[in-house]
Short mmCIF file of N, CA, C and O in Angstrom, two decimals:
data_model
loop_
_atom_site.label_atom_id
_atom_site.label_comp_id
_atom_site.label_asym_id
_atom_site.label_seq_id
_atom_site.Cartn_x
_atom_site.Cartn_y
_atom_site.Cartn_z
N UNK Z 1 31.32 -27.91 30.86
CA UNK Z 1 31.00 -28.46 29.73
C UNK Z 1 29.63 -28.88 29.62
O UNK Z 1 28.89 -28.47 28.68
N UNK Z 2 28.96 -29.29 30.69
CA UNK Z 2 27.54 -29.64 30.67
C UNK Z 2 26.53 -28.44 30.54
O UNK Z 2 25.60 -28.58 29.87
N UNK Z 3 27.05 -27.33 31.29
CA UNK Z 3 26.25 -26.17 31.10
C UNK Z 3 26.17 -25.73 29.65
O UNK Z 3 25.24 -25.21 29.10
N UNK Z 4 27.35 -25.78 28.85
CA UNK Z 4 27.48 -25.32 27.55
C UNK Z 4 26.48 -26.24 26.71
O UNK Z 4 25.91 -25.79 25.79
N UNK Z 5 26.49 -27.42 26.90
CA UNK Z 5 25.63 -28.46 26.06
C UNK Z 5 24.18 -28.04 26.34
O UNK Z 5 23.42 -28.09 25.48
N UNK Z 6 23.83 -27.75 27.59
CA UNK Z 6 22.47 -27.14 27.96
C UNK Z 6 22.13 -26.01 27.14
O UNK Z 6 21.00 -25.91 26.61
N UNK Z 7 23.08 -25.07 27.11
CA UNK Z 7 22.87 -23.77 26.37
C UNK Z 7 22.62 -24.05 24.97
O UNK Z 7 21.64 -23.56 24.18
N UNK Z 8 23.57 -24.92 24.24
CA UNK Z 8 23.37 -25.24 22.81
C UNK Z 8 22.02 -25.97 22.60
O UNK Z 8 21.32 -25.74 21.64
N UNK Z 9 21.74 -27.05 23.51
CA UNK Z 9 20.42 -27.68 23.39
C UNK Z 9 19.30 -26.70 23.40
O UNK Z 9 18.32 -26.83 22.65
N UNK Z 10 19.26 -25.80 24.37
CA UNK Z 10 18.27 -24.74 24.46
C UNK Z 10 18.02 -23.89 23.27
O UNK Z 10 17.04 -23.58 22.68
N UNK Z 11 19.33 -23.45 22.77
CA UNK Z 11 19.45 -22.57 21.59
C UNK Z 11 18.84 -23.40 20.36
O UNK Z 11 18.01 -22.81 19.54
N UNK Z 12 19.10 -24.53 20.21
CA UNK Z 12 18.62 -25.51 19.06
C UNK Z 12 17.17 -25.72 19.14
O UNK Z 12 16.36 -25.41 18.11
N UNK Z 13 16.69 -25.98 20.39
CA UNK Z 13 15.23 -26.09 20.53
C UNK Z 13 14.41 -24.85 20.14
O UNK Z 13 13.50 -24.75 19.65
N UNK Z 14 15.07 -23.70 20.69
CA UNK Z 14 14.34 -22.34 20.50
C UNK Z 14 14.32 -21.99 18.94
O UNK Z 14 13.31 -21.74 18.46
N UNK Z 15 15.43 -22.50 18.34
CA UNK Z 15 15.57 -22.11 16.81
C UNK Z 15 14.47 -23.01 16.05
O UNK Z 15 13.68 -22.39 15.18
N UNK Z 16 14.41 -24.26 16.40
CA UNK Z 16 13.56 -25.06 15.74
C UNK Z 16 12.10 -24.70 16.01
O UNK Z 16 11.28 -24.75 15.05
N UNK Z 17 11.76 -24.42 17.22
CA UNK Z 17 10.50 -23.97 17.63
C UNK Z 17 10.10 -22.70 16.87
O UNK Z 17 9.00 -22.65 16.34
N UNK Z 18 10.97 -21.78 16.71
CA UNK Z 18 10.57 -20.52 16.09
C UNK Z 18 10.48 -20.88 14.52
O UNK Z 18 9.46 -20.22 13.98
N UNK Z 19 11.17 -21.79 14.04
CA UNK Z 19 11.00 -22.08 12.57
C UNK Z 19 9.57 -22.65 12.36
O UNK Z 19 8.96 -22.42 11.35
N UNK Z 20 9.34 -23.63 13.26
CA UNK Z 20 7.97 -24.29 13.18
C UNK Z 20 6.89 -23.27 13.31
O UNK Z 20 5.73 -23.29 12.54
N UNK Z 21 6.96 -22.61 14.22
CA UNK Z 21 5.88 -21.51 14.42
C UNK Z 21 5.81 -20.52 13.13
O UNK Z 21 4.61 -20.32 12.73
N UNK Z 22 6.88 -20.09 12.63
CA UNK Z 22 7.00 -19.34 11.47
C UNK Z 22 6.36 -19.93 10.28
O UNK Z 22 5.39 -19.47 9.56
N UNK Z 23 6.69 -21.25 10.28
CA UNK Z 23 6.04 -22.03 8.99
C UNK Z 23 4.51 -22.25 9.11
O UNK Z 23 3.89 -22.14 8.13
N UNK Z 24 4.13 -22.44 10.24
CA UNK Z 24 2.63 -22.65 10.50
C UNK Z 24 1.81 -21.37 10.32
O UNK Z 24 0.66 -21.38 10.12
N UNK Z 25 2.39 -20.23 10.27
CA UNK Z 25 1.69 -18.98 10.29
C UNK Z 25 1.82 -18.34 8.80
O UNK Z 25 1.19 -17.35 8.59
N UNK Z 26 2.64 -18.98 7.91
CA UNK Z 26 2.74 -18.36 6.82
C UNK Z 26 1.37 -18.43 5.79
O UNK Z 26 1.44 -17.59 4.92
N UNK Z 27 0.61 -19.15 5.98
CA UNK Z 27 -0.65 -19.22 5.32
C UNK Z 27 -1.80 -18.24 5.80
O UNK Z 27 -2.87 -18.23 5.24
N UNK Z 28 -1.55 -17.62 7.04
CA UNK Z 28 -2.56 -16.88 7.56
C UNK Z 28 -2.93 -15.61 6.83
O UNK Z 28 -2.20 -14.99 6.17
N UNK Z 29 -4.23 -15.30 6.65
CA UNK Z 29 -4.78 -14.07 6.23
C UNK Z 29 -5.51 -13.33 7.36
O UNK Z 29 -5.95 -13.82 8.24
N UNK Z 30 -5.45 -12.08 7.14
CA UNK Z 30 -6.06 -11.20 8.18
C UNK Z 30 -7.73 -11.38 8.11
O UNK Z 30 -8.26 -11.88 7.14
N UNK Z 31 -8.22 -11.11 9.24
CA UNK Z 31 -9.61 -11.30 9.41
C UNK Z 31 -10.32 -10.35 8.41
O UNK Z 31 -11.35 -10.67 7.83
N UNK Z 32 -9.86 -9.15 8.13
CA UNK Z 32 -10.52 -8.23 7.04
C UNK Z 32 -10.49 -8.86 5.76
O UNK Z 32 -11.40 -8.86 5.02
N UNK Z 33 -9.27 -9.51 5.38
CA UNK Z 33 -9.29 -10.13 4.02
C UNK Z 33 -10.29 -11.29 3.98
O UNK Z 33 -10.74 -11.46 2.77
N UNK Z 34 -10.17 -12.10 4.93
CA UNK Z 34 -11.24 -13.21 4.87
C UNK Z 34 -12.61 -12.85 4.89
O UNK Z 34 -13.35 -13.37 4.08
N UNK Z 35 -12.90 -11.64 5.51
CA UNK Z 35 -14.19 -11.25 5.65
C UNK Z 35 -14.67 -10.85 4.31
O UNK Z 35 -15.74 -10.83 3.79
N UNK Z 36 -13.77 -10.18 3.48
CA UNK Z 36 -13.99 -9.70 2.29
C UNK Z 36 -14.52 -10.91 1.23
O UNK Z 36 -15.38 -10.69 0.51
N UNK Z 37 -13.85 -12.03 1.42
CA UNK Z 37 -14.21 -13.05 0.54
C UNK Z 37 -15.54 -13.58 1.04
O UNK Z 37 -16.46 -13.88 0.17
N UNK Z 38 -15.88 -13.73 2.26
CA UNK Z 38 -17.07 -14.22 2.97
C UNK Z 38 -18.23 -13.20 2.39
O UNK Z 38 -19.21 -13.65 1.95
N UNK Z 39 -18.00 -11.90 2.50
CA UNK Z 39 -19.06 -11.02 2.26
C UNK Z 39 -19.33 -10.86 0.73
O UNK Z 39 -20.28 -10.81 0.31
N UNK Z 40 -18.31 -11.00 -0.11
CA UNK Z 40 -18.41 -11.02 -1.56
C UNK Z 40 -19.02 -12.25 -2.11
O UNK Z 40 -19.87 -12.14 -2.98
N UNK Z 41 -18.62 -13.37 -1.73
CA UNK Z 41 -19.06 -14.64 -2.39
C UNK Z 41 -19.81 -15.51 -1.38
O UNK Z 41 -20.30 -16.63 -1.93
N UNK Z 42 -20.01 -15.11 -0.17
CA UNK Z 42 -20.62 -16.03 0.83
C UNK Z 42 -19.92 -17.37 0.93
O UNK Z 42 -20.41 -18.43 1.32
N UNK Z 43 -18.62 -17.27 0.61
CA UNK Z 43 -17.92 -18.55 0.75
C UNK Z 43 -16.87 -18.64 2.09
O UNK Z 43 -16.29 -17.64 2.25
N UNK Z 44 -16.95 -19.66 2.84
CA UNK Z 44 -16.23 -19.70 3.96
C UNK Z 44 -15.21 -20.77 4.00
O UNK Z 44 -14.14 -20.70 4.61
N UNK Z 45 -15.15 -21.57 2.83
CA UNK Z 45 -14.12 -22.66 2.54
C UNK Z 45 -14.15 -22.88 1.02
O UNK Z 45 -15.27 -23.07 0.43
N UNK Z 46 -12.92 -22.96 0.45
CA UNK Z 46 -12.81 -23.32 -0.79
C UNK Z 46 -11.48 -23.96 -1.14
O UNK Z 46 -10.39 -23.56 -0.69
N UNK Z 47 -11.52 -25.03 -1.80
CA UNK Z 47 -10.29 -25.75 -2.33
C UNK Z 47 -10.54 -26.41 -3.65
O UNK Z 47 -11.55 -26.87 -3.82
N UNK Z 48 -9.48 -26.37 -4.35
CA UNK Z 48 -9.39 -27.10 -5.64
C UNK Z 48 -8.10 -27.71 -5.85
O UNK Z 48 -7.07 -27.17 -5.49
N UNK Z 49 -8.28 -28.80 -6.56
CA UNK Z 49 -6.99 -29.70 -6.95
C UNK Z 49 -7.20 -30.03 -8.46
O UNK Z 49 -8.27 -30.55 -8.74
N UNK Z 50 -6.30 -29.81 -9.13
CA UNK Z 50 -6.40 -30.12 -10.73
C UNK Z 50 -5.25 -30.97 -11.10
O UNK Z 50 -4.07 -30.61 -10.62
N UNK Z 51 -5.44 -32.09 -11.70
CA UNK Z 51 -4.49 -32.98 -12.30
C UNK Z 51 -4.49 -32.87 -13.81
O UNK Z 51 -5.58 -32.69 -14.32
N UNK Z 52 -3.31 -32.97 -14.41
CA UNK Z 52 -3.34 -33.04 -15.81
C UNK Z 52 -2.78 -34.43 -16.17
O UNK Z 52 -2.18 -35.23 -15.29
N UNK Z 53 -2.75 -34.92 -17.41
CA UNK Z 53 -2.07 -36.09 -17.95
C UNK Z 53 -0.64 -36.14 -17.66
O UNK Z 53 -0.26 -37.17 -17.29
N UNK Z 54 0.04 -34.94 -17.64
CA UNK Z 54 1.46 -34.90 -17.40
C UNK Z 54 1.80 -34.87 -15.79
O UNK Z 54 2.79 -35.33 -15.40
N UNK Z 55 0.97 -34.36 -15.03
CA UNK Z 55 1.38 -34.16 -13.53
C UNK Z 55 0.01 -34.20 -12.78
O UNK Z 55 -1.04 -33.57 -13.02
N UNK Z 56 0.33 -34.84 -11.58
CA UNK Z 56 -0.89 -34.83 -10.50
C UNK Z 56 -0.84 -33.63 -9.58
O UNK Z 56 0.43 -33.11 -9.42
N UNK Z 57 -1.82 -33.06 -9.28
CA UNK Z 57 -1.89 -32.02 -8.38
C UNK Z 57 -0.95 -30.74 -8.99
O UNK Z 57 -0.40 -30.16 -8.20
N UNK Z 58 -1.15 -30.57 -10.24
CA UNK Z 58 -0.54 -29.43 -11.03
C UNK Z 58 -0.92 -28.05 -10.21
O UNK Z 58 -0.06 -27.24 -10.11
N UNK Z 59 -2.17 -28.05 -9.93
CA UNK Z 59 -2.72 -26.87 -9.23
C UNK Z 59 -3.54 -27.26 -8.01
O UNK Z 59 -4.22 -28.15 -7.98
N UNK Z 60 -3.05 -26.58 -7.07
CA UNK Z 60 -3.97 -26.75 -5.70
C UNK Z 60 -4.00 -25.37 -5.10
O UNK Z 60 -3.05 -24.59 -5.00
N UNK Z 61 -5.27 -25.08 -4.66
CA UNK Z 61 -5.62 -23.78 -3.88
C UNK Z 61 -6.54 -24.04 -2.99
O UNK Z 61 -7.51 -24.65 -3.07
N UNK Z 62 -6.36 -23.36 -1.72
CA UNK Z 62 -7.43 -23.44 -0.72
C UNK Z 62 -7.44 -22.25 0.22
O UNK Z 62 -6.51 -21.38 0.26
N UNK Z 63 -8.70 -21.90 0.48
CA UNK Z 63 -8.96 -20.81 1.56
C UNK Z 63 -9.96 -21.33 2.60
O UNK Z 63 -10.95 -21.97 2.21
N UNK Z 64 -9.70 -21.00 3.70
CA UNK Z 64 -10.51 -21.35 4.93
C UNK Z 64 -10.67 -20.22 5.79
O UNK Z 64 -9.69 -19.68 6.24
N UNK Z 65 -11.91 -19.78 6.04
CA UNK Z 65 -12.21 -18.72 7.00
C UNK Z 65 -12.77 -19.26 8.29
O UNK Z 65 -13.71 -20.16 8.34
N UNK Z 66 -12.10 -18.92 9.25
CA UNK Z 66 -12.40 -19.36 10.65
C UNK Z 66 -12.42 -18.20 11.52
O UNK Z 66 -11.55 -17.10 11.32
N UNK Z 67 -13.09 -18.04 12.71
CA UNK Z 67 -12.99 -16.92 13.53
C UNK Z 67 -11.70 -16.60 14.12
O UNK Z 67 -11.25 -15.51 14.19
N UNK Z 68 -10.94 -17.71 14.46
CA UNK Z 68 -9.63 -17.58 15.08
C UNK Z 68 -8.52 -17.74 14.11
O UNK Z 68 -7.46 -17.31 14.54
N UNK Z 69 -8.74 -18.13 12.97
CA UNK Z 69 -7.52 -18.33 12.20
C UNK Z 69 -8.09 -18.62 10.69
O UNK Z 69 -8.52 -19.69 10.25
N UNK Z 70 -7.84 -17.70 9.75
CA UNK Z 70 -8.02 -17.86 8.39
C UNK Z 70 -6.85 -17.99 7.46
O UNK Z 70 -5.81 -17.47 7.85
N UNK Z 71 -6.84 -18.92 6.50
CA UNK Z 71 -5.77 -19.27 5.77
C UNK Z 71 -6.01 -19.50 4.38
O UNK Z 71 -7.18 -19.67 3.90
N UNK Z 72 -4.84 -19.18 3.56
CA UNK Z 72 -5.00 -19.40 2.09
C UNK Z 72 -3.64 -19.97 1.62
O UNK Z 72 -2.49 -19.45 2.16
N UNK Z 73 -3.56 -20.93 0.64
CA UNK Z 73 -2.49 -21.43 -0.08
C UNK Z 73 -2.88 -21.71 -1.50
O UNK Z 73 -3.95 -21.86 -1.97
N UNK Z 74 -1.78 -21.39 -2.31
CA UNK Z 74 -1.92 -21.54 -3.75
C UNK Z 74 -0.59 -22.03 -4.37
O UNK Z 74 0.41 -21.62 -3.94
N UNK Z 75 -0.72 -23.28 -5.17
CA UNK Z 75 0.38 -23.81 -5.74
C UNK Z 75 0.10 -24.20 -7.17
O UNK Z 75 -0.84 -24.82 -7.49
N UNK Z 76 1.00 -23.69 -7.96
CA UNK Z 76 0.80 -24.09 -9.33
C UNK Z 76 2.15 -24.76 -9.82
O UNK Z 76 3.22 -24.01 -10.12
N UNK Z 77 2.37 -25.95 -9.82
CA UNK Z 77 3.63 -26.73 -10.16
C UNK Z 77 4.16 -26.38 -11.38
O UNK Z 77 5.43 -26.15 -11.55
N UNK Z 78 3.44 -26.32 -12.56
CA UNK Z 78 3.71 -26.13 -13.89
C UNK Z 78 4.48 -24.66 -14.04
O UNK Z 78 5.57 -24.51 -14.64
N UNK Z 79 3.91 -23.66 -13.46
CA UNK Z 79 4.36 -22.30 -13.43
C UNK Z 79 5.44 -22.08 -12.28
O UNK Z 79 6.03 -20.89 -12.11
N UNK Z 80 5.59 -23.19 -11.46
CA UNK Z 80 6.55 -23.17 -10.28
C UNK Z 80 6.19 -21.86 -9.35
O UNK Z 80 7.04 -21.07 -8.92
N UNK Z 81 4.88 -21.82 -9.09
CA UNK Z 81 4.31 -20.72 -8.25
C UNK Z 81 3.86 -21.39 -6.91
O UNK Z 81 2.94 -22.21 -6.90
N UNK Z 82 4.26 -20.83 -5.85
CA UNK Z 82 3.81 -21.36 -4.41
C UNK Z 82 3.66 -20.05 -3.57
O UNK Z 82 4.65 -19.39 -3.28
N UNK Z 83 2.41 -19.86 -3.25
CA UNK Z 83 2.07 -18.58 -2.64
C UNK Z 83 1.23 -18.95 -1.30
O UNK Z 83 0.59 -20.09 -1.32
N UNK Z 84 1.52 -18.03 -0.25
CA UNK Z 84 0.84 -18.28 0.98
C UNK Z 84 0.09 -16.87 1.50
O UNK Z 84 0.50 -15.94 1.02
N UNK Z 85 -0.85 -17.11 2.44
CA UNK Z 85 -1.42 -15.98 2.89
C UNK Z 85 -2.01 -15.02 1.94
O UNK Z 85 -2.91 -15.46 1.12
N UNK Z 86 -1.78 -13.68 2.18
CA UNK Z 86 -2.42 -12.78 1.26
C UNK Z 86 -2.21 -12.89 -0.20
O UNK Z 86 -3.18 -12.85 -1.01
N UNK Z 87 -1.16 -13.26 -0.43
CA UNK Z 87 -0.67 -13.44 -2.04
C UNK Z 87 -1.55 -14.55 -2.60
O UNK Z 87 -1.96 -14.57 -3.63
N UNK Z 88 -1.67 -15.67 -1.84
CA UNK Z 88 -2.57 -16.86 -2.34
C UNK Z 88 -4.07 -16.47 -2.30
O UNK Z 88 -4.56 -16.78 -3.32
N UNK Z 89 -4.28 -15.67 -1.21
CA UNK Z 89 -5.80 -15.25 -1.28
C UNK Z 89 -6.13 -14.37 -2.50
O UNK Z 89 -7.20 -14.43 -3.16
N UNK Z 90 -5.12 -13.53 -2.89
CA UNK Z 90 -5.40 -12.73 -4.06
C UNK Z 90 -5.60 -13.61 -5.40
O UNK Z 90 -6.35 -13.32 -6.14
N UNK Z 91 -4.76 -14.62 -5.63
CA UNK Z 91 -4.96 -15.39 -6.63
C UNK Z 91 -6.41 -16.19 -6.57
O UNK Z 91 -6.89 -16.29 -7.71
N UNK Z 92 -6.65 -16.68 -5.53
CA UNK Z 92 -7.96 -17.21 -5.31
C UNK Z 92 -9.13 -16.31 -5.53
O UNK Z 92 -10.11 -16.67 -6.23
N UNK Z 93 -8.82 -15.25 -5.12
CA UNK Z 93 -9.83 -14.10 -5.23
C UNK Z 93 -10.22 -13.72 -6.74
O UNK Z 93 -11.29 -13.58 -7.25
N UNK Z 94 -9.04 -13.70 -7.59
CA UNK Z 94 -9.00 -13.58 -8.93
C UNK Z 94 -9.91 -14.49 -9.54
O UNK Z 94 -10.68 -14.35 -10.52
N UNK Z 95 -9.76 -15.77 -9.36
CA UNK Z 95 -10.44 -16.97 -9.79
C UNK Z 95 -11.91 -16.82 -9.37
O UNK Z 95 -12.88 -17.09 -10.42
N UNK Z 96 -12.13 -16.58 -8.24
CA UNK Z 96 -13.54 -16.36 -7.75
C UNK Z 96 -14.29 -15.33 -8.36
O UNK Z 96 -15.39 -15.49 -8.79
N UNK Z 97 -13.71 -14.22 -8.66
CA UNK Z 97 -14.06 -13.15 -9.40
C UNK Z 97 -14.58 -13.62 -10.83
O UNK Z 97 -15.70 -13.20 -11.42
N UNK Z 98 -13.82 -14.39 -11.58
CA UNK Z 98 -14.25 -14.90 -12.79
C UNK Z 98 -15.38 -15.95 -12.70
O UNK Z 98 -16.09 -15.95 -13.60
N UNK Z 99 -15.33 -16.62 -11.74
CA UNK Z 99 -16.17 -17.88 -11.58
C UNK Z 99 -17.68 -17.25 -11.09
O UNK Z 99 -18.63 -17.76 -11.58
N UNK Z 100 -17.68 -16.42 -10.09
CA UNK Z 100 -19.00 -15.94 -9.44
C UNK Z 100 -19.92 -17.02 -9.01
O UNK Z 100 -20.97 -17.05 -9.36
N UNK Z 101 -19.35 -17.97 -8.19
CA UNK Z 101 -20.15 -19.16 -7.85
C UNK Z 101 -21.31 -18.80 -6.90
O UNK Z 101 -21.08 -17.92 -6.09
N UNK Z 102 -22.28 -19.56 -6.93
CA UNK Z 102 -23.41 -19.46 -5.94
C UNK Z 102 -23.68 -20.71 -5.36
O UNK Z 102 -23.41 -21.84 -5.98
N UNK Z 103 -24.52 -20.81 -4.32
CA UNK Z 103 -24.94 -22.13 -3.87
C UNK Z 103 -25.81 -22.93 -4.86
O UNK Z 103 -25.82 -24.10 -4.76
N UNK Z 104 -26.42 -22.24 -5.66
CA UNK Z 104 -27.30 -22.78 -6.66
C UNK Z 104 -26.47 -23.29 -8.06
O UNK Z 104 -27.11 -23.88 -8.94
N UNK Z 105 -25.30 -22.79 -8.19
CA UNK Z 105 -24.56 -23.21 -9.31
C UNK Z 105 -24.56 -24.83 -9.37
O UNK Z 105 -24.13 -25.56 -8.51
N UNK Z 106 -24.89 -25.21 -10.61
CA UNK Z 106 -24.94 -26.59 -10.97
C UNK Z 106 -23.33 -27.27 -10.90
O UNK Z 106 -22.50 -26.55 -11.34
N UNK Z 107 -23.23 -28.54 -10.51
CA UNK Z 107 -21.94 -28.96 -10.41
C UNK Z 107 -21.17 -29.03 -11.74
O UNK Z 107 -20.04 -28.66 -11.68
N UNK Z 108 -21.80 -29.38 -12.86
CA UNK Z 108 -21.07 -29.27 -14.05
C UNK Z 108 -20.70 -27.98 -14.50
O UNK Z 108 -19.50 -27.71 -15.03
N UNK Z 109 -21.63 -26.98 -14.12
CA UNK Z 109 -21.10 -25.58 -14.41
C UNK Z 109 -20.12 -25.17 -13.65
O UNK Z 109 -19.00 -24.40 -13.96
N UNK Z 110 -20.07 -25.58 -12.27
CA UNK Z 110 -18.90 -25.20 -11.35
C UNK Z 110 -17.49 -25.79 -11.82
O UNK Z 110 -16.49 -25.03 -11.85
N UNK Z 111 -17.52 -27.00 -12.38
CA UNK Z 111 -16.46 -27.56 -12.79
C UNK Z 111 -15.90 -26.75 -13.96
O UNK Z 111 -14.63 -26.39 -14.13
N UNK Z 112 -16.76 -26.43 -14.90
CA UNK Z 112 -16.45 -25.67 -16.08
C UNK Z 112 -15.81 -24.36 -15.56
O UNK Z 112 -14.88 -23.82 -16.18
N UNK Z 113 -16.49 -23.59 -14.48
CA UNK Z 113 -15.99 -22.27 -14.26
C UNK Z 113 -14.68 -22.47 -13.51
O UNK Z 113 -13.75 -21.56 -13.69
N UNK Z 114 -14.46 -23.53 -12.72
CA UNK Z 114 -13.12 -23.52 -12.23
C UNK Z 114 -11.95 -23.85 -13.16
O UNK Z 114 -10.96 -23.26 -13.07
N UNK Z 115 -12.30 -24.72 -14.06
CA UNK Z 115 -11.35 -24.86 -15.16
C UNK Z 115 -10.96 -23.64 -15.91
O UNK Z 115 -9.70 -23.28 -16.11
N UNK Z 116 -12.05 -22.80 -16.27
CA UNK Z 116 -11.77 -21.61 -16.92
C UNK Z 116 -10.99 -20.54 -16.11
O UNK Z 116 -10.12 -19.88 -16.50
N UNK Z 117 -11.45 -20.47 -14.82
CA UNK Z 117 -10.90 -19.49 -14.02
C UNK Z 117 -9.33 -19.72 -13.68
O UNK Z 117 -8.58 -18.65 -13.63
N UNK Z 118 -9.04 -20.88 -13.53
CA UNK Z 118 -7.62 -21.22 -13.14
C UNK Z 118 -6.92 -21.64 -14.56
O UNK Z 118 -5.78 -22.10 -14.54
N UNK Z 119 -7.56 -21.30 -15.78
CA UNK Z 119 -6.88 -21.53 -17.08
C UNK Z 119 -6.46 -23.03 -17.36
O UNK Z 119 -5.18 -23.16 -17.70
N UNK Z 120 -7.34 -23.91 -17.28
CA UNK Z 120 -7.07 -25.24 -17.47
C UNK Z 120 -8.04 -25.92 -18.45
O UNK Z 120 -8.94 -26.49 -17.98
N UNK Z 121 -7.69 -25.72 -19.64
CA UNK Z 121 -8.53 -26.36 -20.69
C UNK Z 121 -8.32 -27.80 -20.88
O UNK Z 121 -9.38 -28.47 -21.03
N UNK Z 122 -7.08 -28.34 -20.72
CA UNK Z 122 -6.98 -29.73 -20.74
C UNK Z 122 -6.65 -30.26 -19.38
O UNK Z 122 -5.35 -30.12 -18.94
N UNK Z 123 -7.42 -30.90 -18.69
CA UNK Z 123 -7.19 -31.51 -17.40
C UNK Z 123 -7.72 -32.94 -17.39
O UNK Z 123 -8.47 -33.40 -18.10
N UNK Z 124 -7.10 -33.50 -16.50
CA UNK Z 124 -7.54 -35.07 -16.26
C UNK Z 124 -8.58 -35.14 -15.29
O UNK Z 124 -9.46 -36.04 -15.09
N UNK Z 125 -8.48 -34.48 -13.99
CA UNK Z 125 -9.23 -34.46 -12.81
C UNK Z 125 -9.17 -33.19 -12.21
O UNK Z 125 -8.32 -32.40 -12.19
N UNK Z 126 -10.50 -32.87 -11.68
CA UNK Z 126 -10.73 -31.54 -11.00
C UNK Z 126 -11.49 -32.09 -9.57
O UNK Z 126 -12.53 -32.72 -9.80
N UNK Z 127 -11.01 -31.72 -8.55
CA UNK Z 127 -11.64 -31.85 -7.22
C UNK Z 127 -11.95 -30.48 -6.68
O UNK Z 127 -10.90 -29.64 -6.52
N UNK Z 128 -13.21 -30.25 -6.30
CA UNK Z 128 -13.58 -28.95 -5.58
C UNK Z 128 -14.22 -29.31 -4.31
O UNK Z 128 -15.12 -30.19 -4.27
N UNK Z 129 -13.82 -28.36 -3.33
CA UNK Z 129 -14.71 -28.51 -1.95
C UNK Z 129 -14.99 -27.11 -1.84
O UNK Z 129 -14.13 -26.24 -1.78
N UNK Z 130 -16.27 -26.75 -1.66
CA UNK Z 130 -16.74 -25.45 -1.50
C UNK Z 130 -17.79 -25.36 -0.43
O UNK Z 130 -18.82 -26.21 -0.40
N UNK Z 131 -17.69 -24.36 0.54
CA UNK Z 131 -18.75 -24.08 1.55
C UNK Z 131 -19.16 -22.67 1.50
O UNK Z 131 -18.43 -21.86 1.70
N UNK Z 132 -20.49 -22.65 1.29
CA UNK Z 132 -21.13 -21.42 1.29
C UNK Z 132 -21.80 -21.07 2.59
O UNK Z 132 -22.12 -22.06 3.25
N UNK Z 133 -21.64 -19.77 2.96
CA UNK Z 133 -22.10 -19.55 4.30
C UNK Z 133 -23.72 -19.99 4.57
O UNK Z 133 -24.53 -19.63 3.64
N UNK Z 134 -23.88 -20.73 5.58
CA UNK Z 134 -25.37 -21.22 5.88
C UNK Z 134 -25.62 -22.30 5.08
O UNK Z 134 -26.89 -22.71 4.92
N UNK Z 135 -24.82 -22.98 4.31
CA UNK Z 135 -25.05 -24.18 3.46
C UNK Z 135 -24.24 -25.24 3.73
O UNK Z 135 -23.01 -24.97 4.19
N UNK Z 136 -24.47 -26.53 3.41
CA UNK Z 136 -23.67 -27.67 3.45
C UNK Z 136 -22.42 -27.60 2.57
O UNK Z 136 -22.61 -27.06 1.53
N UNK Z 137 -21.31 -28.22 2.94
CA UNK Z 137 -20.23 -28.24 2.03
C UNK Z 137 -20.59 -29.06 0.86
O UNK Z 137 -21.16 -30.06 0.80
N UNK Z 138 -20.10 -28.64 -0.37
CA UNK Z 138 -20.24 -29.36 -1.65
C UNK Z 138 -18.82 -30.00 -1.89
O UNK Z 138 -17.75 -29.29 -1.94
N UNK Z 139 -18.85 -31.25 -2.13
CA UNK Z 139 -17.51 -31.96 -2.74
C UNK Z 139 -17.73 -32.49 -4.13
O UNK Z 139 -18.71 -33.20 -4.24
N UNK Z 140 -17.08 -32.14 -5.16
CA UNK Z 140 -17.22 -32.49 -6.42
C UNK Z 140 -15.89 -33.09 -7.01
O UNK Z 140 -14.91 -32.36 -6.81
N UNK Z 141 -15.92 -34.06 -7.59
CA UNK Z 141 -14.83 -34.63 -8.16
C UNK Z 141 -15.25 -35.12 -9.72
O UNK Z 141 -16.11 -35.94 -9.88
N UNK Z 142 -14.44 -34.68 -10.73
CA UNK Z 142 -14.74 -35.05 -11.94
C UNK Z 142 -13.41 -35.52 -12.69
O UNK Z 142 -12.43 -34.87 -12.67
N UNK Z 143 -13.44 -36.50 -13.43
CA UNK Z 143 -12.29 -37.12 -14.17
C UNK Z 143 -12.71 -37.33 -15.66
O UNK Z 143 -13.84 -37.63 -15.89
N UNK Z 144 -11.77 -36.98 -16.46
CA UNK Z 144 -12.07 -37.08 -18.03
C UNK Z 144 -11.62 -38.59 -18.27
O UNK Z 144 -10.56 -39.16 -17.80
#
C-alpha cells in the first residue's frame, strides 16, 4: 500500500508540475515575432492598463522582449477576450501600427494614441509603460 501511495503522490506531483510549466509558457512568443516588434517600432517593452468608470483594468496588454524569453498578454474584460503569446502579440501589434510611437512622442500625444488604438474614447485612467531600444523606460499615468 505504501508503494501505491508513493506512485499516486509522484503522479500528482508530475501532473501539477506539468500544468504549472504549461501555464508559465502560454505567454511566450518566438524570437522572430519579438524581433519584428523591436525592428519595426524599436520597442523592447510595452504595457498598458485602462480603467473605465464601470470597471478597473478593463484592458491590459503587455509585451516584453528579452534574449531568453519574450512574452505577450492581452486581456479585454468587457469583450471577454484573454489572449496569450502570438495571438496577444498580434493584438498589440495592431495597436502599435495605429499608434506609430517614437521616443520623441509627447506624453499627452501617446495617451491619446493609446486610447484611440485600443478604441477607448471614454476612460477613467490610462497607465502606459514603454521602453524604446536604447532609451530609458517611460511610465505615464493619466486620470480624468
